[in-house]
């Protein structure tokens, strides 16, 4: 079976090329996830490091899907959305009963404390809900090869342009996706198991980048930053306005640990930092402002509501290097359909050019 056929079998409601909404912690909740799936993509709820409200988010998603007139075709009554976890920060024992009860189509694992832990999560999740597919987000060839021990169904290959957390040291999807693809296929073939489906993440916001990711060898794409500007995102207006306003993401965003430090988000390994829009907090940290004072100023801005976000303000604004291509707030459904159809148009253009010797 081809990878596209596998995707269509496992997630029967999707249309291809596949557009996935990243499980952005506490921003991607039921409204966003269900809207993305309804448009033929796969929406994820971002549980992140906190599963205390996850059951209610999943219940809300069930309800939203029931209220809508169209029933999405699923396998064996699975919930046609996924759930994403930041594994080092979540208690496995609290999570498994939720997976068992709500049976999401996919469980997305990211940043486990060890491969042994990833294998335990995978095994227990599969025991609790055998039809829930296991997705693992990785950021290097080494991580991809190590993750094969858990036999994931999908590998999300995260390039360094990605918004939010990822490896401090990395490469863009341009080199990472084909090298991961070659490595995992080689190992799977030699060992006689089916290689995971590969999806690309990091810097993909529209049709051209989605088409490029498919050309690199991905079977679909994951978008985070673009969905920060979705009407259904659970995000403050000040944050969302920044995502739409900012251009030239290579210059206006940065990978850093400063924002985690200021917010007191401890627990991330030294290997990980996060990409966000450069603001006053970062500039002051760079100039050597004392961390305690920077924190105090941060907390002051937290009380300003939407005015707490902006180039001269301080609130953390995680977003990827593709932020300059996010130009308007739109519904998640139209975003999914636009990116999908634009990607096909780009690929058709090149196919026609190749056929007539004009490439
Ligand atoms: C605001 C934000 C929050 C994120 N939270 C998570 C998360 O909780 N878990 C996770 O696996 N990835 C998270 N990510 C990373 C995404 O999974 C994905 O790799 C990234 O958004 C892709 O790059 P893009 O933002 O350029 O589309 C987050 C990304 C953003 C922008």
Short mmCIF file of C-alpha atoms and ligand atoms in Angstrom, two decimals:
data_model
loop_
_atom_site.label_atom_id
_atom_site.label_comp_id
_atom_site.label_asym_id
_atom_site.label_seq_id
_atom_site.Cartn_x
_atom_site.Cartn_y
_atom_site.Cartn_z
CA UNK A 1 0.00 0.00 0.00
CA UNK A 2 1.34 3.50 -0.77
CA UNK A 3 1.75 5.97 2.07
CA UNK A 4 -1.13 8.06 0.73
CA UNK A 5 -3.37 4.96 0.63
CA UNK A 6 -2.33 4.19 4.23
CA UNK A 7 -3.30 7.70 5.32
CA UNK A 8 -6.68 7.39 3.58
CA UNK A 9 -7.30 4.02 5.23
CA UNK A 10 -6.33 5.19 8.72
CA UNK A 11 -8.12 8.56 8.52
CA UNK A 12 -10.98 7.95 6.05
CA UNK A 13 -12.33 11.53 6.19
CA UNK A 14 -9.17 13.18 4.86
CA UNK A 15 -8.52 14.71 1.49
CA UNK A 16 -5.01 14.79 0.07
CA UNK A 17 -2.52 16.32 -0.01
CA UNK A 18 -2.95 16.05 3.74
CA UNK A 19 -2.94 19.24 5.82
CA UNK A 20 -2.53 18.75 9.58
CA UNK A 21 -3.06 21.30 12.35
CA UNK A 22 -0.23 21.09 14.91
CA UNK A 23 -1.16 20.32 18.54
CA UNK A 24 -0.27 23.77 19.80
CA UNK A 25 -0.42 23.67 23.57
CA UNK A 26 -3.68 25.16 24.88
CA UNK A 27 -4.17 27.13 21.61
CA UNK A 28 -5.34 24.23 19.44
CA UNK A 29 -8.45 23.05 21.27
CA UNK A 30 -11.78 21.52 20.21
CA UNK A 31 -12.95 24.38 17.94
CA UNK A 32 -9.76 24.48 15.89
CA UNK A 33 -9.17 20.72 15.78
CA UNK A 34 -12.70 19.83 14.63
CA UNK A 35 -12.78 22.59 12.02
CA UNK A 36 -9.51 21.37 10.48
CA UNK A 37 -10.78 17.77 10.34
CA UNK A 38 -14.12 18.89 8.90
CA UNK A 39 -12.21 20.51 6.03
CA UNK A 40 -10.51 17.19 5.22
CA UNK A 41 -7.36 17.76 7.28
CA UNK A 42 -6.44 16.27 10.64
CA UNK A 43 -6.89 18.59 13.58
CA UNK A 44 -5.07 18.04 16.87
CA UNK A 45 -5.86 19.21 20.37
CA UNK A 46 -2.66 20.43 22.05
CA UNK A 47 -2.64 19.03 25.57
CA UNK A 48 1.04 19.86 25.94
CA UNK A 49 2.16 19.25 29.50
CA UNK A 50 -1.26 19.50 31.12
CA UNK A 51 -3.97 16.85 30.81
CA UNK A 52 -6.15 18.16 33.64
CA UNK A 53 -8.74 19.59 31.20
CA UNK A 54 -8.13 17.21 28.33
CA UNK A 55 -11.26 15.10 28.90
CA UNK A 56 -13.44 18.21 28.73
CA UNK A 57 -11.72 19.37 25.52
CA UNK A 58 -12.32 15.95 23.98
CA UNK A 59 -15.93 16.00 25.13
CA UNK A 60 -16.33 19.42 23.52
CA UNK A 61 -14.87 18.04 20.29
CA UNK A 62 -17.29 15.07 20.37
CA UNK A 63 -20.14 17.48 20.90
CA UNK A 64 -19.08 19.83 18.10
CA UNK A 65 -18.79 16.90 15.69
CA UNK A 66 -22.24 15.60 16.72
CA UNK A 67 -23.84 19.01 16.31
CA UNK A 68 -22.66 19.34 12.76
CA UNK A 69 -24.82 17.93 10.03
CA UNK A 70 -22.04 16.12 8.21
CA UNK A 71 -20.74 12.96 9.84
CA UNK A 72 -17.08 12.36 9.14
CA UNK A 73 -16.32 8.79 8.08
CA UNK A 74 -13.98 7.26 10.68
CA UNK A 75 -12.50 3.86 11.43
CA UNK A 76 -14.51 1.94 14.01
CA UNK A 77 -16.02 5.02 15.58
CA UNK A 78 -12.71 6.72 16.33
CA UNK A 79 -12.76 10.42 17.15
CA UNK A 80 -11.63 12.09 13.89
CA UNK A 81 -9.04 14.31 15.54
CA UNK A 82 -5.74 13.71 17.31
CA UNK A 83 -4.24 14.77 20.65
CA UNK A 84 -0.66 16.02 21.14
CA UNK A 85 1.45 15.56 24.27
CA UNK A 86 4.78 16.97 25.38
CA UNK A 87 5.80 13.70 26.96
CA UNK A 88 8.42 14.76 29.49
CA UNK A 89 5.82 16.91 31.23
CA UNK A 90 2.78 14.62 31.39
CA UNK A 91 1.91 11.74 33.69
CA UNK A 92 1.40 8.62 31.59
CA UNK A 93 -0.96 7.12 34.16
CA UNK A 94 -3.32 10.13 33.94
CA UNK A 95 -3.25 10.20 30.16
CA UNK A 96 -3.87 6.58 29.19
CA UNK A 97 -7.44 6.36 30.60
CA UNK A 98 -8.33 9.47 28.56
CA UNK A 99 -6.97 7.92 25.37
CA UNK A 100 -8.84 4.71 26.17
CA UNK A 101 -12.12 6.54 26.76
CA UNK A 102 -12.10 9.02 23.84
CA UNK A 103 -10.17 6.97 21.25
CA UNK A 104 -8.62 9.81 19.23
CA UNK A 105 -7.52 8.87 15.70
CA UNK A 106 -3.94 9.78 16.61
CA UNK A 107 -1.74 10.40 19.66
CA UNK A 108 1.18 12.76 18.93
CA UNK A 109 4.28 12.40 21.10
CA UNK A 110 7.01 15.02 21.37
CA UNK A 111 10.15 15.44 23.45
CA UNK A 112 10.02 12.26 25.58
CA UNK A 113 12.59 12.08 28.37
CA UNK A 114 14.13 8.95 26.79
CA UNK A 115 13.52 6.34 24.11
CA UNK A 116 12.49 3.90 26.83
CA UNK A 117 9.82 6.38 27.88
CA UNK A 118 8.65 6.83 24.26
CA UNK A 119 8.38 3.06 23.93
CA UNK A 120 6.37 2.81 27.15
CA UNK A 121 3.97 5.57 26.05
CA UNK A 122 3.53 3.89 22.67
CA UNK A 123 2.92 0.43 24.10
CA UNK A 124 0.46 1.58 26.75
CA UNK A 125 -1.40 3.81 24.33
CA UNK A 126 -1.71 0.96 21.82
CA UNK A 127 -2.94 -1.41 24.54
CA UNK A 128 -5.55 1.11 25.68
CA UNK A 129 -6.75 2.08 22.20
CA UNK A 130 -5.32 -0.19 19.49
CA UNK A 131 -6.75 1.89 16.63
CA UNK A 132 -5.18 5.15 17.82
CA UNK A 133 -2.20 5.76 15.55
CA UNK A 134 1.09 6.85 17.08
CA UNK A 135 2.69 9.99 15.70
CA UNK A 136 6.14 11.09 16.88
CA UNK A 137 7.59 14.52 16.16
CA UNK A 138 11.38 14.46 15.70
CA UNK A 139 13.94 17.11 14.74
CA UNK A 140 17.01 15.22 13.54
CA UNK A 141 18.00 12.07 11.66
CA UNK A 142 19.28 10.62 14.94
CA UNK A 143 15.96 11.25 16.70
CA UNK A 144 14.12 9.69 13.76
CA UNK A 145 16.24 6.54 13.85
CA UNK A 146 15.87 6.26 17.64
CA UNK A 147 12.10 6.74 17.42
CA UNK A 148 11.83 3.70 15.12
CA UNK A 149 12.25 1.57 18.25
CA UNK A 150 8.68 2.52 19.13
CA UNK A 151 7.46 1.61 15.61
CA UNK A 152 5.51 4.87 15.10
CA UNK A 153 2.84 5.00 12.42
CA UNK A 154 3.82 8.56 11.48
CA UNK A 155 6.99 10.59 11.89
CA UNK A 156 6.53 14.35 11.89
CA UNK A 157 9.85 15.77 10.72
CA UNK A 158 10.22 19.19 12.34
CA UNK A 159 12.62 21.62 10.70
CA UNK A 160 14.26 24.49 12.51
CA UNK A 161 11.96 27.16 10.99
CA UNK A 162 9.14 25.79 13.17
CA UNK A 163 7.38 28.00 15.68
CA UNK A 164 7.35 26.95 19.32
CA UNK A 165 9.67 24.31 20.79
CA UNK A 166 12.14 22.18 18.90
CA UNK A 167 15.81 21.25 18.90
CA UNK A 168 18.32 24.04 19.61
CA UNK A 169 20.53 22.67 16.87
CA UNK A 170 18.79 21.70 13.69
CA UNK A 171 18.28 21.95 9.96
CA UNK A 172 15.39 23.12 7.83
CA UNK A 173 13.05 20.60 6.23
CA UNK A 174 14.94 21.09 2.95
CA UNK A 175 17.71 18.74 4.03
CA UNK A 176 16.04 17.04 6.99
CA UNK A 177 13.01 15.49 5.29
CA UNK A 178 14.88 13.67 2.47
CA UNK A 179 17.66 12.49 4.80
CA UNK A 180 15.18 11.18 7.38
CA UNK A 181 13.16 9.56 4.61
CA UNK A 182 16.23 7.71 3.26
CA UNK A 183 17.40 6.69 6.73
CA UNK A 184 14.11 5.29 8.03
CA UNK A 185 13.24 3.54 4.79
CA UNK A 186 16.66 1.91 4.71
CA UNK A 187 16.36 0.64 8.28
CA UNK A 188 12.75 -0.51 7.87
CA UNK A 189 13.54 -2.38 4.68
CA UNK A 190 16.56 -4.13 6.21
CA UNK A 191 14.64 -5.08 9.37
CA UNK A 192 11.44 -6.05 7.52
CA UNK A 193 8.92 -3.65 9.03
CA UNK A 194 6.78 -0.96 7.43
CA UNK A 195 8.43 2.48 7.50
CA UNK A 196 6.35 5.22 9.13
CA UNK A 197 4.58 7.76 6.97
CA UNK A 198 6.59 10.99 6.88
CA UNK A 199 5.03 14.42 7.31
CA UNK A 200 6.90 17.74 7.25
CA UNK A 201 6.60 20.60 9.75
CA UNK A 202 8.36 23.92 10.16
CA UNK A 203 7.91 27.04 8.05
CA UNK A 204 5.05 25.67 5.95
CA UNK A 205 2.26 28.24 5.79
CA UNK A 206 0.83 28.18 2.29
CA UNK A 207 0.57 26.30 -1.01
CA UNK A 208 4.09 26.90 -2.28
CA UNK A 209 5.80 25.63 0.86
CA UNK A 210 3.35 22.72 1.11
CA UNK A 211 4.17 21.72 -2.48
CA UNK A 212 7.89 22.00 -1.71
CA UNK A 213 7.52 19.71 1.31
CA UNK A 214 5.80 17.08 -0.85
CA UNK A 215 8.64 17.37 -3.36
CA UNK A 216 11.08 16.71 -0.51
CA UNK A 217 9.41 13.37 0.18
CA UNK A 218 6.76 14.16 2.77
CA UNK A 219 3.30 12.58 2.38
CA UNK A 220 1.60 15.59 3.93
CA UNK A 221 2.30 18.75 5.90
CA UNK A 222 1.81 20.06 9.43
CA UNK A 223 1.03 23.74 9.99
CA UNK A 224 1.24 25.49 13.34
CA UNK A 225 1.95 29.20 12.85
CA UNK A 226 -0.62 29.58 10.06
CA UNK A 227 -3.36 28.31 12.38
CA UNK A 228 -2.40 30.87 15.05
CA UNK A 229 -4.26 33.24 12.73
CA UNK A 230 -7.33 30.98 12.51
CA UNK A 231 -10.62 32.32 13.86
CA UNK A 232 -11.02 29.13 15.89
CA UNK A 233 -7.64 29.34 17.67
CA UNK A 234 -7.78 29.83 21.44
CA UNK A 235 -5.45 32.82 21.39
CA UNK A 236 -5.40 36.38 22.72
CA UNK A 237 -6.15 39.10 20.17
CA UNK A 238 -2.84 40.85 20.97
CA UNK A 239 -0.91 37.66 20.14
CA UNK A 240 -2.90 36.96 16.97
CA UNK A 241 -2.47 40.55 15.74
CA UNK A 242 1.30 40.20 16.12
CA UNK A 243 1.32 37.04 14.01
CA UNK A 244 -0.49 38.89 11.22
CA UNK A 245 1.59 42.09 11.57
CA UNK A 246 5.12 40.66 11.60
CA UNK A 247 7.08 40.12 8.37
CA UNK A 248 10.48 38.75 7.45
CA UNK A 249 10.46 35.93 10.01
CA UNK A 250 14.15 35.10 9.60
CA UNK A 251 14.93 38.50 11.12
CA UNK A 252 11.93 39.04 13.37
CA UNK A 253 11.78 35.64 15.09
CA UNK A 254 14.48 33.86 17.05
CA UNK A 255 15.14 30.47 18.64
CA UNK A 256 15.88 31.11 22.30
CA UNK A 257 15.36 29.91 25.85
CA UNK A 258 14.76 33.45 27.09
CA UNK A 259 10.97 33.22 26.86
CA UNK A 260 10.82 29.91 28.75
CA UNK A 261 13.04 31.42 31.45
CA UNK A 262 10.89 34.53 31.84
CA UNK A 263 7.65 32.56 31.96
CA UNK A 264 9.09 30.05 34.38
CA UNK A 265 8.48 27.17 31.98
CA UNK A 266 11.16 24.95 33.38
CA UNK A 267 11.57 21.32 32.52
CA UNK A 268 12.63 21.52 28.88
CA UNK A 269 15.95 19.72 28.30
CA UNK A 270 19.03 21.72 27.26
CA UNK A 271 18.55 20.24 23.79
CA UNK A 272 15.34 22.26 23.24
CA UNK A 273 14.48 25.93 22.88
CA UNK A 274 11.64 27.70 21.08
CA UNK A 275 11.10 30.10 18.19
CA UNK A 276 9.16 33.26 18.91
CA UNK A 277 8.77 36.83 17.68
CA UNK A 278 11.53 39.15 18.93
CA UNK A 279 10.18 41.64 21.46
CA UNK A 280 11.42 43.88 24.26
CA UNK A 281 11.99 40.96 26.67
CA UNK A 282 14.39 39.30 24.27
CA UNK A 283 16.17 42.53 23.34
CA UNK A 284 16.64 43.43 27.02
CA UNK A 285 17.94 39.92 27.82
CA UNK A 286 20.42 40.29 24.97
CA UNK A 287 21.58 43.62 26.38
CA UNK A 288 22.23 41.91 29.70
CA UNK A 289 19.23 43.03 31.74
CA UNK A 290 19.12 41.14 35.04
CA UNK A 291 16.76 38.13 34.74
CA UNK A 292 14.82 38.94 37.91
CA UNK A 293 14.14 42.47 36.62
CA UNK A 294 13.20 41.16 33.17
CA UNK A 295 10.75 38.75 34.86
CA UNK A 296 9.25 41.57 36.89
CA UNK A 297 8.70 43.64 33.74
CA UNK A 298 7.26 40.57 32.02
CA UNK A 299 4.74 40.10 34.80
CA UNK A 300 3.81 43.77 34.54
CA UNK A 301 2.99 43.32 30.84
CA UNK A 302 0.93 40.22 31.62
CA UNK A 303 -1.52 42.55 33.34
CA UNK A 304 -1.91 44.79 30.27
CA UNK A 305 -4.15 42.44 28.29
CA UNK A 306 -3.70 42.66 24.51
CA UNK A 307 -1.26 45.58 24.88
CA UNK A 308 1.16 43.08 26.47
CA UNK A 309 2.06 41.80 22.97
CA UNK A 310 4.04 43.81 20.42
CA UNK A 311 7.57 44.65 19.26
CA UNK A 312 8.06 46.93 22.27
CA UNK A 313 6.03 44.79 24.68
CA UNK A 314 7.05 41.63 26.52
CA UNK A 315 4.59 38.73 26.29
CA UNK A 316 5.88 35.58 24.62
CA UNK A 317 4.71 35.27 21.02
CA UNK A 318 5.77 31.86 19.74
CA UNK A 319 5.68 31.74 15.94
CA UNK A 320 7.71 30.23 13.12
CA UNK A 321 10.00 31.72 10.48
CA UNK A 322 7.09 31.62 7.99
CA UNK A 323 5.15 34.22 9.98
CA UNK A 324 5.62 36.88 7.28
CA UNK A 325 3.42 34.86 4.94
CA UNK A 326 0.53 34.84 7.43
CA UNK A 327 -1.33 37.94 6.33
CA UNK A 328 -4.89 37.70 7.56
CA UNK A 329 -7.12 36.05 10.11
CA UNK A 330 -9.30 33.42 8.45
CA UNK A 331 -11.42 30.39 9.26
CA UNK A 332 -9.49 27.14 9.73
CA UNK A 333 -11.62 25.39 7.09
CA UNK A 334 -10.78 27.91 4.34
CA UNK A 335 -7.09 27.79 5.38
CA UNK A 336 -7.00 23.99 4.98
CA UNK A 337 -8.80 24.08 1.63
CA UNK A 338 -6.66 26.96 0.29
CA UNK A 339 -3.31 25.44 1.20
CA UNK A 340 -4.39 22.07 -0.22
CA UNK A 341 -5.65 23.43 -3.54
CA UNK A 342 -2.74 25.87 -3.94
CA UNK A 343 -0.24 23.06 -3.36
CA UNK A 344 -1.89 20.99 -6.08
CA UNK A 345 -1.82 23.97 -8.47
CA UNK A 346 1.90 24.52 -7.88
CA UNK A 347 2.66 20.85 -8.50
CA UNK A 348 0.47 20.79 -11.62
CA UNK A 349 2.31 23.80 -12.99
CA UNK A 350 5.64 21.99 -12.69
CA UNK A 351 4.24 18.74 -14.05
CA UNK A 352 2.97 20.56 -17.15
CA UNK A 353 6.26 22.41 -17.55
CA UNK A 354 8.22 19.15 -17.24
CA UNK A 355 6.00 17.41 -19.80
CA UNK A 356 6.61 20.17 -22.34
CA UNK A 357 10.34 20.44 -21.67
CA UNK A 358 10.01 23.89 -20.07
CA UNK A 359 11.11 23.13 -16.55
C1 LIG B 1 2.40 28.45 19.58
C2 LIG B 1 2.93 27.07 19.29
C3 LIG B 1 2.73 26.06 20.22
C4 LIG B 1 3.21 24.77 19.97
N1 LIG B 1 2.99 23.79 20.88
C5 LIG B 1 3.38 22.53 20.60
C6 LIG B 1 3.05 21.47 21.49
O1 LIG B 1 2.42 21.67 22.54
N2 LIG B 1 3.44 20.20 21.18
C7 LIG B 1 4.13 19.94 20.02
O2 LIG B 1 4.43 18.78 19.77
N3 LIG B 1 4.47 20.93 19.16
C8 LIG B 1 4.09 22.21 19.42
N4 LIG B 1 4.41 23.21 18.53
C9 LIG B 1 5.22 22.90 17.35
C10 LIG B 1 4.38 22.32 16.23
O3 LIG B 1 4.09 20.97 16.52
C11 LIG B 1 5.03 22.36 14.84
O4 LIG B 1 6.25 21.67 14.84
C12 LIG B 1 5.29 23.76 14.32
O5 LIG B 1 4.22 24.62 14.60
C13 LIG B 1 5.52 23.72 12.83
O6 LIG B 1 6.09 24.89 12.37
P1 LIG B 1 5.24 26.19 11.94
O7 LIG B 1 4.86 26.84 13.20
O8 LIG B 1 6.24 26.98 11.14
O9 LIG B 1 4.08 25.74 11.13
C14 LIG B 1 3.92 24.51 18.76
C15 LIG B 1 4.09 25.53 17.82
C16 LIG B 1 3.60 26.80 18.07
C17 LIG B 1 3.78 27.88 17.03
#
